[in-house]
XYZ file of C-alpha atoms in Angstrom:
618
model
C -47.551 -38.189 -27.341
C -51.298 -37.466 -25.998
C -53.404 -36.872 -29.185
C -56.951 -37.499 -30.631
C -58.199 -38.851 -34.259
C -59.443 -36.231 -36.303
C -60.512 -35.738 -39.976
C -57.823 -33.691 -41.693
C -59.609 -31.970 -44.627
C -57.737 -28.483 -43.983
C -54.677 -28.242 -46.328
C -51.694 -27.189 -44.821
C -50.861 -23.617 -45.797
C -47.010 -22.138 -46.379
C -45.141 -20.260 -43.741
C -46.362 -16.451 -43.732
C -44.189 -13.522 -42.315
C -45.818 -12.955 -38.867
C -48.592 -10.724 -38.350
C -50.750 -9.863 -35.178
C -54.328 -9.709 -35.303
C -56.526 -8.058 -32.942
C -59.951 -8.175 -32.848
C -61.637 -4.725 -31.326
C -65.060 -4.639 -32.863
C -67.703 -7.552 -34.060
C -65.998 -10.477 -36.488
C -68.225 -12.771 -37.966
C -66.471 -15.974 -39.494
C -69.531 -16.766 -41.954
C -68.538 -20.056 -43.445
C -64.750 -18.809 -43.814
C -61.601 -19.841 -42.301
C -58.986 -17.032 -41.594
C -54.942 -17.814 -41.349
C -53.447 -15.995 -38.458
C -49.824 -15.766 -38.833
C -49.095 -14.114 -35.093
C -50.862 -13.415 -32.254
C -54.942 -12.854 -31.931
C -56.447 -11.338 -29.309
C -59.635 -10.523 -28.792
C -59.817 -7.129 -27.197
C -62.098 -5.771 -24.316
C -65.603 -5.621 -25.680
C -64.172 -7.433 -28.913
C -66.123 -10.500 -30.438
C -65.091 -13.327 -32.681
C -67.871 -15.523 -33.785
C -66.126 -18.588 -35.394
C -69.177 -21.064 -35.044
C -69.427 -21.214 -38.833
C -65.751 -20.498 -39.624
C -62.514 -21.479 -39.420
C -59.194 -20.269 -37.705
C -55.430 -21.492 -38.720
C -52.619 -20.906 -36.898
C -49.750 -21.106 -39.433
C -47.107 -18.832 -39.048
C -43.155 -19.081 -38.499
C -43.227 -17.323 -35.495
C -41.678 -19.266 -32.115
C -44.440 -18.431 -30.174
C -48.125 -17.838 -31.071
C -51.158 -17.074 -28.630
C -54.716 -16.503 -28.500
C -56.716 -15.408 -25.723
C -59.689 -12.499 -24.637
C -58.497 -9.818 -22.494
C -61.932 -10.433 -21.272
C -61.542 -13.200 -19.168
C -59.186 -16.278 -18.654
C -60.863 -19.649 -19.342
C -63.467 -17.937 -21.410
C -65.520 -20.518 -23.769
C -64.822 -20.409 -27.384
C -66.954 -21.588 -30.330
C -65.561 -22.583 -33.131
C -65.944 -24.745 -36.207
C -62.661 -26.117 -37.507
C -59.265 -25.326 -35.628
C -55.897 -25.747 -36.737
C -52.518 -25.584 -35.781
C -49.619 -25.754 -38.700
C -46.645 -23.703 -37.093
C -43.718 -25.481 -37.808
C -41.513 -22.618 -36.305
C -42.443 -22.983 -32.858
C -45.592 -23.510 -30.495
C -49.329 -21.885 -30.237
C -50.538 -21.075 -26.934
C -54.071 -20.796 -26.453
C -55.631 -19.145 -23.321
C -59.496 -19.587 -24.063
C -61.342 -23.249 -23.918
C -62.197 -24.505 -27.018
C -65.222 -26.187 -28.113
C -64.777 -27.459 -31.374
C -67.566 -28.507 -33.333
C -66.287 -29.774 -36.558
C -62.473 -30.360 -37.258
C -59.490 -29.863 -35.458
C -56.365 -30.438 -37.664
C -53.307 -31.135 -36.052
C -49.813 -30.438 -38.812
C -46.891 -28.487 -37.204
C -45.163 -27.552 -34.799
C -46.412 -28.041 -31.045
C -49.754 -26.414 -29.305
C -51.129 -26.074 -25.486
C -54.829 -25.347 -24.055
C -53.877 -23.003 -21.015
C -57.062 -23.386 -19.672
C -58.647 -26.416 -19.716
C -59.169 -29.218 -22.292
C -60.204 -29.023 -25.749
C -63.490 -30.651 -26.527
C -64.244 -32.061 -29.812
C -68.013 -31.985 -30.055
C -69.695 -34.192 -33.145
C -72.360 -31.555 -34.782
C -75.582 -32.865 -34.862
C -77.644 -32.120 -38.296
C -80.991 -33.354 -39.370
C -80.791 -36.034 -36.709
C -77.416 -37.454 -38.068
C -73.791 -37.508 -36.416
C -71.192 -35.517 -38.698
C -68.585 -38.242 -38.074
C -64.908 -37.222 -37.003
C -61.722 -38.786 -38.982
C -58.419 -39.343 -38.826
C -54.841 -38.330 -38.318
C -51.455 -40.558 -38.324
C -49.717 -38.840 -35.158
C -47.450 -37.651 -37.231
C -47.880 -34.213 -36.862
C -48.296 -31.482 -34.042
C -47.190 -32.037 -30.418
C -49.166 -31.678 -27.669
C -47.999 -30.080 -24.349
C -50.367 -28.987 -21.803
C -53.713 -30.599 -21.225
C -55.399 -33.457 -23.142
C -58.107 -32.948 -25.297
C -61.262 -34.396 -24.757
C -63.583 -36.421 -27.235
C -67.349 -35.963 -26.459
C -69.475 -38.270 -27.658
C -73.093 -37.818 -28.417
C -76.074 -40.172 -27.496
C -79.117 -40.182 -28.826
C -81.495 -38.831 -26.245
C -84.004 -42.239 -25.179
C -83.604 -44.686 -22.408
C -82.064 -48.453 -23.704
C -79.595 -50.615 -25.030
C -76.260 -48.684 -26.861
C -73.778 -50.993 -28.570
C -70.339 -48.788 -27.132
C -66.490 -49.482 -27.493
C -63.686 -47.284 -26.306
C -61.228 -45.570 -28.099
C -58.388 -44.875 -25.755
C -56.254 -47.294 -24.180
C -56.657 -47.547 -20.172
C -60.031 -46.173 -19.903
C -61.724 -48.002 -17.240
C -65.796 -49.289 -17.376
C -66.116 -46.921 -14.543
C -65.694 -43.873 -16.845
C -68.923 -44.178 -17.408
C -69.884 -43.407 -13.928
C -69.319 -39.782 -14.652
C -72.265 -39.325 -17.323
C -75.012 -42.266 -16.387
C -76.051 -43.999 -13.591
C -74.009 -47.387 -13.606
C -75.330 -50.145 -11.420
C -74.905 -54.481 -11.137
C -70.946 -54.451 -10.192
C -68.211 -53.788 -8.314
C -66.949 -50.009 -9.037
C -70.245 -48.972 -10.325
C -72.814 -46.099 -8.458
C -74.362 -48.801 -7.168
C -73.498 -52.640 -6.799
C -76.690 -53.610 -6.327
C -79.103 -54.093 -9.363
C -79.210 -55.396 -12.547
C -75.992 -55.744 -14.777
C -76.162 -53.066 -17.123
C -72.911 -53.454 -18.830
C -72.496 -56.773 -21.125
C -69.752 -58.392 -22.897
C -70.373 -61.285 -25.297
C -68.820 -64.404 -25.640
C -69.645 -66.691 -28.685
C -67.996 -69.805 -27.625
C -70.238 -70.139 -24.149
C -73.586 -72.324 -24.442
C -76.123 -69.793 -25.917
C -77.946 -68.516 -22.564
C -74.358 -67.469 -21.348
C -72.853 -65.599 -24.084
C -73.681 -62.413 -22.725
C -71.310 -62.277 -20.008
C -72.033 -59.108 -17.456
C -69.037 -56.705 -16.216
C -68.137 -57.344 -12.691
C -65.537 -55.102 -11.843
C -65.851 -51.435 -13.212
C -62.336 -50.522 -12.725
C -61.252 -52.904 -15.161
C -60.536 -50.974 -18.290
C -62.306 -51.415 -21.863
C -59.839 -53.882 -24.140
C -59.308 -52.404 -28.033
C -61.239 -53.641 -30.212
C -63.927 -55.288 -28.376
C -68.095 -54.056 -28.549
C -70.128 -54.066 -25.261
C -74.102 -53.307 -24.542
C -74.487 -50.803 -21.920
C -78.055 -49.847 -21.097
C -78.643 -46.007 -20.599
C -80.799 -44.964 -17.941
C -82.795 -41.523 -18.810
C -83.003 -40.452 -14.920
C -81.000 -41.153 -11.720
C -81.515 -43.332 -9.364
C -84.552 -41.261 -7.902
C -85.974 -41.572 -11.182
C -86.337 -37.817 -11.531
C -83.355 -36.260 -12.370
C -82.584 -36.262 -16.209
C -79.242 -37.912 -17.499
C -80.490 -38.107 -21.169
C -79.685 -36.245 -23.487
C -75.769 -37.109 -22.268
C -72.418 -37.903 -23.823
C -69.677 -39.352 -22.613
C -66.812 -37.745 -21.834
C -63.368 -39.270 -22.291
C -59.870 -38.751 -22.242
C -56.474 -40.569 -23.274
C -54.519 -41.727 -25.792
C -55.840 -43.550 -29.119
C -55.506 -47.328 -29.169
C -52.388 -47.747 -31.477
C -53.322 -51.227 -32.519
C -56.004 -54.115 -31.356
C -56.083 -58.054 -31.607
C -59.668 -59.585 -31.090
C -59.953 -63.195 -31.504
C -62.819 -63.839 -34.171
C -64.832 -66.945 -33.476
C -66.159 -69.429 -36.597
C -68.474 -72.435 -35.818
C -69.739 -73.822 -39.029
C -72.508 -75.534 -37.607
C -73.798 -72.878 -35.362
C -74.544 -69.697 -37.142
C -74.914 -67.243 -33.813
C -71.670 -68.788 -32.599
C -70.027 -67.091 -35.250
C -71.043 -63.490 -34.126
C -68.486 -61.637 -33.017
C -69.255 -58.471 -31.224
C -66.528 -55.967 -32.190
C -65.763 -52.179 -31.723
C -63.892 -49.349 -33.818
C -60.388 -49.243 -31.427
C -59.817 -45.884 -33.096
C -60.794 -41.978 -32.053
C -61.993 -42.013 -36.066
C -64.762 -43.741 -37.970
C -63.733 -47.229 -39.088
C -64.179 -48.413 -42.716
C -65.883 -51.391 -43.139
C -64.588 -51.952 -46.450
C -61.287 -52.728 -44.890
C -62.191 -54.435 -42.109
C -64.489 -56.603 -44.398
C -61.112 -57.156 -46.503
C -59.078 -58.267 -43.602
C -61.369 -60.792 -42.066
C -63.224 -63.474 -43.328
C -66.689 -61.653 -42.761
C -70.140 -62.042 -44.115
C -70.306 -58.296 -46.206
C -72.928 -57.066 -44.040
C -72.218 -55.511 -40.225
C -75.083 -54.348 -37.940
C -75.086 -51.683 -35.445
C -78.074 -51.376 -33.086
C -79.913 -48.062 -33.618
C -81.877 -46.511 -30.748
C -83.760 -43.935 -32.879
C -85.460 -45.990 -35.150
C -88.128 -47.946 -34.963
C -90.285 -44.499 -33.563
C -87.509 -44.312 -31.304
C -87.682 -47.587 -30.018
C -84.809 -48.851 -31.433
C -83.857 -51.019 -34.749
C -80.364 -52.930 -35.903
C -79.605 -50.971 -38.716
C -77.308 -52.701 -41.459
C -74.749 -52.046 -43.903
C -73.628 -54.184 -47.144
C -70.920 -54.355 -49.565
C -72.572 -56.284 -51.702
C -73.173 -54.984 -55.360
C -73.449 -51.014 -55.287
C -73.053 -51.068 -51.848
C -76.518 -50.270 -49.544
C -77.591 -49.907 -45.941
C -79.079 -47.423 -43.592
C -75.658 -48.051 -41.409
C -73.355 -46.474 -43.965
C -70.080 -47.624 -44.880
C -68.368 -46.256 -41.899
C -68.293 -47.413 -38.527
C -68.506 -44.469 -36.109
C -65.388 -43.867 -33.017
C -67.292 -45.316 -29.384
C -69.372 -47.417 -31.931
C -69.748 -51.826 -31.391
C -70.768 -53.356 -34.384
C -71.578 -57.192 -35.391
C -69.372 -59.237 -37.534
C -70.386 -62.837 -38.383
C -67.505 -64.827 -39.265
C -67.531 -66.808 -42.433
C -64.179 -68.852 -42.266
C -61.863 -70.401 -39.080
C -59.194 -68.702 -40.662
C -57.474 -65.952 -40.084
C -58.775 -66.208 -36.820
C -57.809 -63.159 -34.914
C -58.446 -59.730 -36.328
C -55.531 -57.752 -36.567
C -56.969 -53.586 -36.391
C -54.842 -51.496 -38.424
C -54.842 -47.803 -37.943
C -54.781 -47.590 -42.088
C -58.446 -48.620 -41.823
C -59.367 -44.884 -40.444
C -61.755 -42.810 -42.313
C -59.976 -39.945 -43.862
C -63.268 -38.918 -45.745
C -66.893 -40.469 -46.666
C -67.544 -40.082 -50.163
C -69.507 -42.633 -51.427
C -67.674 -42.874 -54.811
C -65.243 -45.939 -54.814
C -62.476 -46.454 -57.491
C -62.992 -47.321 -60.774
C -66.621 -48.319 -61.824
C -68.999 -50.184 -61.716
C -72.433 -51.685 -63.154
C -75.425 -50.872 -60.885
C -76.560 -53.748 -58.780
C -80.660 -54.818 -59.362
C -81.497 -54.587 -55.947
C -85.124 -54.577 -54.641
C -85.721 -53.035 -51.337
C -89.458 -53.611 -49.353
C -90.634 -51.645 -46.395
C -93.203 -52.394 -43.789
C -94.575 -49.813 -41.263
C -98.068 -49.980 -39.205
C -99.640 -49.719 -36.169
C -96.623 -47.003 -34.957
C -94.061 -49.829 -35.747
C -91.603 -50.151 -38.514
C -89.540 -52.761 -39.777
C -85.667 -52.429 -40.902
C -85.928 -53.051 -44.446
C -85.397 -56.185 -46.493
C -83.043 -56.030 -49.470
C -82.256 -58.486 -52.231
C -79.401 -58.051 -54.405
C -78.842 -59.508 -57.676
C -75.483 -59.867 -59.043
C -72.871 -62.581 -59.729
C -72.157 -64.983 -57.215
C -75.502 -64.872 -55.560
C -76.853 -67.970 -55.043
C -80.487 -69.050 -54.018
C -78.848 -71.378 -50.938
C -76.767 -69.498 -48.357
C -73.780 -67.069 -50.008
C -71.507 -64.182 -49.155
C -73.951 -61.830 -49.309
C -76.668 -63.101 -47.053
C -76.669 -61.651 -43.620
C -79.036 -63.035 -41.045
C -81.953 -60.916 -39.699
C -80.942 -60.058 -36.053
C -83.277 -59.869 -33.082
C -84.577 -56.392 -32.450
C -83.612 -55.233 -28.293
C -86.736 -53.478 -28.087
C -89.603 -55.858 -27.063
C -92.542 -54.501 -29.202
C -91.314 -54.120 -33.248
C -92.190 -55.340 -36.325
C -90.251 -57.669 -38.291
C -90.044 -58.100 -41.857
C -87.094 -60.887 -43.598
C -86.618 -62.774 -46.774
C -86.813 -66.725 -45.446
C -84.424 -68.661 -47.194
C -85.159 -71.759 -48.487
C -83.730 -73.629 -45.377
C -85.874 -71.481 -43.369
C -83.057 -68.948 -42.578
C -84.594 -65.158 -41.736
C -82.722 -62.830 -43.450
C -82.301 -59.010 -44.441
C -79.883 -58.953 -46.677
C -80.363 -62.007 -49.619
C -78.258 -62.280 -52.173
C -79.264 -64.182 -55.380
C -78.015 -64.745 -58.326
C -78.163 -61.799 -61.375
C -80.894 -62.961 -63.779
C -83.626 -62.524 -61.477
C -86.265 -64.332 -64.205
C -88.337 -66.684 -62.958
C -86.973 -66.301 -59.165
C -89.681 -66.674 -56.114
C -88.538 -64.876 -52.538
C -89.988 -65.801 -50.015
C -91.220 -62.899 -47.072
C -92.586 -63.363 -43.622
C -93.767 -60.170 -41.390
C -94.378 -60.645 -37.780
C -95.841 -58.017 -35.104
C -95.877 -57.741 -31.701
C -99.616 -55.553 -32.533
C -102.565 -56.771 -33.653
C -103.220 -54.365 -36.855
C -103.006 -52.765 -40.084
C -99.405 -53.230 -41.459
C -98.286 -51.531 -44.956
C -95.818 -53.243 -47.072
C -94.110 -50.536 -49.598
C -91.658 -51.301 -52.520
C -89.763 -47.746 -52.811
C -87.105 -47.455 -55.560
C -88.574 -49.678 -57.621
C -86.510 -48.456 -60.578
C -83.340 -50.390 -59.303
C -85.427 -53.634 -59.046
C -84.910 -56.289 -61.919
C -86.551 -54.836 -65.290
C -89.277 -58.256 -64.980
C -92.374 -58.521 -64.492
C -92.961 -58.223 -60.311
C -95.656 -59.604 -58.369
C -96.435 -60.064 -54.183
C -98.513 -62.719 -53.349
C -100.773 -63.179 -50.208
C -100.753 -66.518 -49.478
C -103.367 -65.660 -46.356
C -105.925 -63.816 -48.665
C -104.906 -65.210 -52.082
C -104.446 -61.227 -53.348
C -101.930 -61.256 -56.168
C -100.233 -57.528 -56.369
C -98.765 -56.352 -59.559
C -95.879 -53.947 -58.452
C -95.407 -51.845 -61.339
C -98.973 -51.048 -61.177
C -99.626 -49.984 -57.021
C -96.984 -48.429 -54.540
C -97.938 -50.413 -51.890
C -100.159 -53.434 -50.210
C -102.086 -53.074 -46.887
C -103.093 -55.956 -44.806
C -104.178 -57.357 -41.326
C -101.762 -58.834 -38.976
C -102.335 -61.094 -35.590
C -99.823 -60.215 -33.383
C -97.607 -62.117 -31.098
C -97.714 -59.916 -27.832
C -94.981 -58.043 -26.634
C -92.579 -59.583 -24.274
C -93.075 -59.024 -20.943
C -89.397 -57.940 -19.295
C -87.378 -55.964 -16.935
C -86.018 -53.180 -18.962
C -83.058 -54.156 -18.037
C -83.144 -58.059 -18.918
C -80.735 -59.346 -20.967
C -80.710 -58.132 -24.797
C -82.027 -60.510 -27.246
C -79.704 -62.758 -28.784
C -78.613 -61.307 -32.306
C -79.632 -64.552 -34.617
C -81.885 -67.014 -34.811
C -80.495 -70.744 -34.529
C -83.681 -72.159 -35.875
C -85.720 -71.826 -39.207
C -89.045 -70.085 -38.550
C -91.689 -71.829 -37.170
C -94.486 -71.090 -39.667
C -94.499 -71.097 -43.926
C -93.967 -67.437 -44.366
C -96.993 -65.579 -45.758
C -95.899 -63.685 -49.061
C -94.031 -64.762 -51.905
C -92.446 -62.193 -54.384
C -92.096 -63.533 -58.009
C -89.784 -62.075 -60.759
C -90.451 -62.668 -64.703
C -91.648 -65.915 -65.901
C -92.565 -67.029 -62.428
C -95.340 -64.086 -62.230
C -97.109 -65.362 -65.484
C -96.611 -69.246 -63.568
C -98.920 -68.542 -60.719
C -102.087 -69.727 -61.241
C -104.831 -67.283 -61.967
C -101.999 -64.902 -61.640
C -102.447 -61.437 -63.661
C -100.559 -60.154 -66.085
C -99.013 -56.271 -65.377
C -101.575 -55.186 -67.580
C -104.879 -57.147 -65.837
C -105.849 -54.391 -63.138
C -104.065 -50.951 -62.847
C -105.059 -48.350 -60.375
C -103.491 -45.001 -61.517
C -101.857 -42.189 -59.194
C -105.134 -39.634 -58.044
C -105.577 -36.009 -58.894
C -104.901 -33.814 -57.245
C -103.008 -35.406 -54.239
C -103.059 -34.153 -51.612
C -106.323 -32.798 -51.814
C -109.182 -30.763 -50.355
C -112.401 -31.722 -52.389
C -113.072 -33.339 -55.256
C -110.284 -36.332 -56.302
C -110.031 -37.722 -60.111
C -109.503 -41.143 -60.601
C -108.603 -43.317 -63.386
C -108.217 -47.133 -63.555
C -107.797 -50.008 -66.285
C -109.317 -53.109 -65.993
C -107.753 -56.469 -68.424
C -111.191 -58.355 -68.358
C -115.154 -57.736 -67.672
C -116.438 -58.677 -64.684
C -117.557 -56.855 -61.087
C -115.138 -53.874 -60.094
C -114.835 -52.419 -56.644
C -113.668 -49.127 -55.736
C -113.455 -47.772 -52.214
C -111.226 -45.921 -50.049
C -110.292 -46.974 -46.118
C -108.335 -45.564 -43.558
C -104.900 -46.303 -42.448
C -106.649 -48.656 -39.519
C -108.337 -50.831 -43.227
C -111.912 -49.068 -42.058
C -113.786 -48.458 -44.796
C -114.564 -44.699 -45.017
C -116.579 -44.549 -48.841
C -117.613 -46.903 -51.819
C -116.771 -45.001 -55.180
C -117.669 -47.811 -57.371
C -119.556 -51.408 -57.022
C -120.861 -52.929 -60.052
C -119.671 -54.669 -63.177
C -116.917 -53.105 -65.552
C -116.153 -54.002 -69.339
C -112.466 -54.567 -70.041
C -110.542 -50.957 -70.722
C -110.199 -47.849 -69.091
C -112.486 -46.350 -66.561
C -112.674 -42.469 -65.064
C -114.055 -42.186 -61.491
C -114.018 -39.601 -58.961
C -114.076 -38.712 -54.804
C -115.526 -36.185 -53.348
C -113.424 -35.636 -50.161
C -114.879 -32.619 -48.828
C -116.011 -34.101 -45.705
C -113.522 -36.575 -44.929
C -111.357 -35.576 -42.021
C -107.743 -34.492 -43.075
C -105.316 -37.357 -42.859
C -103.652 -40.440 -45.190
C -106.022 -42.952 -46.641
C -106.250 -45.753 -48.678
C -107.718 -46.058 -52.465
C -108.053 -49.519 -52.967
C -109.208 -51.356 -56.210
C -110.268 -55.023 -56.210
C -111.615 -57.143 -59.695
C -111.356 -60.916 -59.815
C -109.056 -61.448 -56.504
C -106.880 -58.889 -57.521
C -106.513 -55.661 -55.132
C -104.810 -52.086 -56.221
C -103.926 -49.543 -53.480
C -102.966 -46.277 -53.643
C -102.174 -43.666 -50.975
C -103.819 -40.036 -50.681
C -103.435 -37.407 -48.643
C -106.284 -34.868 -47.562
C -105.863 -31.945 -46.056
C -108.127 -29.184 -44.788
């Protein structure tokens, strides 16, 4: 039997004594789904809008239809479609284009016309993710349907897998231009299309296709690099999807590779087998896996491109999400030689995302930085604290991967055997722990570092030190730290070199330049403040058009400057220079003719520097 993955979330509805519907005048579907029990047809000069709605086919009859006198082959919109007839068969005679759920129950059903495509609904710049069904229930007869799948619209790297069985490499010949191999638009070129092999010596682990009509083996990730033109670098491919059609992969064995003194030969590169999104909790369970996957992401970063993660470790946190997306590759670093193959079981579909897991569970401290500058930003550090984190290597590390994208910004927790990571897991009484934070640029600039959702952070005191300037920043007291960074230059490739490796082998070259104390370790620096030493307090109004309140406290006397800068660190006004008693202090800003835009407040006493962000508008 020929059938797709899909999300079932309509309920399967009794048999109903038949009854035709016809549809004469204007039907709007607005957010409801309608059970049709017999026949519908949409007469001459007749419209159905279904975009926002739903239609069931449920009856007992042996034969159901739907079609529009109007034309043969005639489009049709529609949200969620389903077929539950256990009686008999539903014939449809338009071409669907479904862009939410199709639910497959009872009975057997036929597209006339042409395939069925499944289209994933695109909202606020996030894929509404398809999910599952068992094959247990409808029949198909007639022709397939056909599973598009978006792309984000942006020349580069995609991590891609395949979830049919027999699909060949030169399916995507179709939708992009496909060059570098046999069976491709053109053999000449570049290699495009890249397997990965962890046991090869490290410059040969990304192995290149050769042969495009070779199919796509379950269970297995590739890089594919999407062109946004043809070859006469005019004609747009992107946005695009790819179009396939088959059967789901039933099952999938991957080998898993472990090498416990090599960390990046114990990447796997792996890829949902199903038509369905894949839950990483369960493939997590199954193999012996760090709790963290990456996927690469080609719209952040300012669109050009970021790994995104995903952990299981505490609450459970990452911009990835728990579930692995159908035509989505994903990285798995092994943990164990054992089991070592990975056995994909269709139980691990998706049949819904909610976030809530069974039973309950305390909240994970967790505190999450962010650094963004210079029209760069960084994927964002997390530490976790919470039994069985350890200050040496544990389960919950996972190694900061190698952005694809030649110019980024990098920002990782260095562990203290000089392992970059973005997910660091240590142990739950955060008091008196130091982490240790290097940021690296490819651009010479002003970088931010941010600390958002401080309330899930460990209830200590929290400082960030500058080991560059000597600054010492009380968290509790600014939102954020802004600083100059020397970049490294941006690496000067074919776009179509090679990706990056995904780890590190090495321990960074230089002593990382911040440090992030918890607790007793805060009061431990020397000349260290305490929380309550220097406290820059939100403005008022913000944002604002004239004249900005301030209010700050200082913990000792001595000389206090007050002065706001630009995103770029240039100074734009001095509100305050001169000495300062110990207490608290009103100041104020007169904005009026500063050019609309985000600037800096910034409050410095005794070596100590406050920031705060406004935003002016005209």
């Amino acid at each position: 039997m020929r059938h797709i993955a899909l999300l079932l979330v309509l309920l399967a509805v009794p048999a109903l004594p038949q009854a035709d519907v016809a549809v004469s005048g204007t039907v709007v579907l607005d957010g409801s789904r309608v059970v049709v029990t017999g026949d519908l047809v949409v007469e001459s000069g007749g419209t159905l809008d279904a975009a926002s709605g739903g239609l069931t086919f449920g009856g007992a009859a042996v034969s159901q239809q739907f079609f529009d006198r109007d034309g043969d082959g005639q489009l049709f919109v529609v949200q969620d479609l389903a077929f539950d007839n256990p009686g008999g068969d539903v014939l449809v005679y338009v071409v669907p284009r479904i862009m939410g759920v199709l639910g497959l129950y009872a009975g057997s059903y036929a597209f006339e016309e042409g395939p069925a495509t499944l289209a994933a609904k695109v909202s606020g710049g996030e894929v509404v993710r398809l999910g599952a069904i068992d094959g247990a229930g409808a029949e198909r007869s007639g022709d397939a349907i056909v599973y598009e799948r978006p792309y984000v619209d942006g020349e580069g790297w995609r991590m891609i897998a395949s979830p049919f069985a027999g699909v060949p490499f030169a399916s995507l010949n179709d939708d992009f231009h496909t060059q570098g191999a046999a069976g491709a638009d053109y053999e000449d070129g570049d290699p495009i299309l890249y397997a990965w092999d962890p046991g090869a010596p490290p410059d040969a682990r990304y192995e290149p296709v050769s042969d495009y009509t070779k199919v796509f083996p379950a269970g297995v990730g590739f890089f594919f690099f999407a062109f946004d033109t043809e070859a006469d670098g005019e004609t747009p491919i992107l946005p695009g999807v790819w179009d396939v059609e088959g059967e789901e992969n039933v099952s999938a064995g991957v080998p898993i590779r472990y090498e416990a003194e090599e960390s990046l030969a114990s990447f796997n590169l792996l890829g949902n087998p199903f038509a369905a999104p894949l839950d990483w909790r369960a493939v997590q369970a199954a193999g012996a896996f760090q709790t963290t996957y990456a996927v690469w992401d080609p719209a952040a970063n300012g669109g050009a491109g970021n790994y995104a993660y995903y952990s299981l470790a505490g609450t459970a946190t990452g911009r990835a999400g728990r579930y692995i997306p159908a035509f989505q590759a994903f990285w798995a670093e092994a943990t164990d030689a054992s089991p070592g193959e990975l056995a994909f079981d269709r139980s691990w579909k998706a049949v819904g995302e909610s976030p809530v897991f069974v039973g309950r569970r305390a909240p994970t401290a967790e505190l999450r930085l962010h650094v963004e500058g210079e029209g760069l930003e960084a994927t964002d550090p997390i530490a976790v604290f919470l039994d069985g984190g350890a200050e040496g290597a544990d389960r919950y590390d996972a190694a900061w991967l190698v952005p694809l994208s030649p110019d980024h910004v990098a920002a990782r927790f260095v562990r203290a055997d000089g392992a970059p990571l973005v997910f660091e897991g240590r142990p739950a009484d955060a008091d008196g722990q130091t982490l240790a934070l290097d940021v690296a640029a490819t651009r010479t600039g002003t970088y931010t570092i941010s600390w958002p959702d401080l309330d899930a952070a460990p209830s200590t005191p929290l400082a960030l030190v500058d080991r560059e300037t000597g600054q010492t920043i009380d968290l509790r007291a600014s939102d954020s730290y802004t600083f100059t960074l020397t970049g490294t230059g941006a690496a000067g490739r074919r776009r179509t070199a090679l990706p990056a490796l995904p780890a590190t082998t090495a321990a960074l070259a230089s002593e990382p330049r911040f440090v992030v104390r918890f607790g007793a370790s805060v009061e431990a620096e020397a000349g260290a403040p305490t929380a309550n030493d220097l406290v820059l307090r939100p403005p008022a109004p913000n944002p604002a058009r004239e004249l900005v309140r301030l209010a700050y406290q200082t913990g000792r006397s001595g000389p206090v400057r007050l002065d706001v800068v630009d995103v770029l660190g240039r100074l734009v006004a001095v509100i305050e220079d001169a000495e300062r008693p110990a207490g608290d202090h009103a100041a104020s800003f007169d904005a009026s003719r500063v050019p609309a835009g985000v600037y800096v407040l910034r409050l410095q006493a005794a070596g100590v520097t406050r920031t705060r962000a406004i935003t002016l508008v005209r």
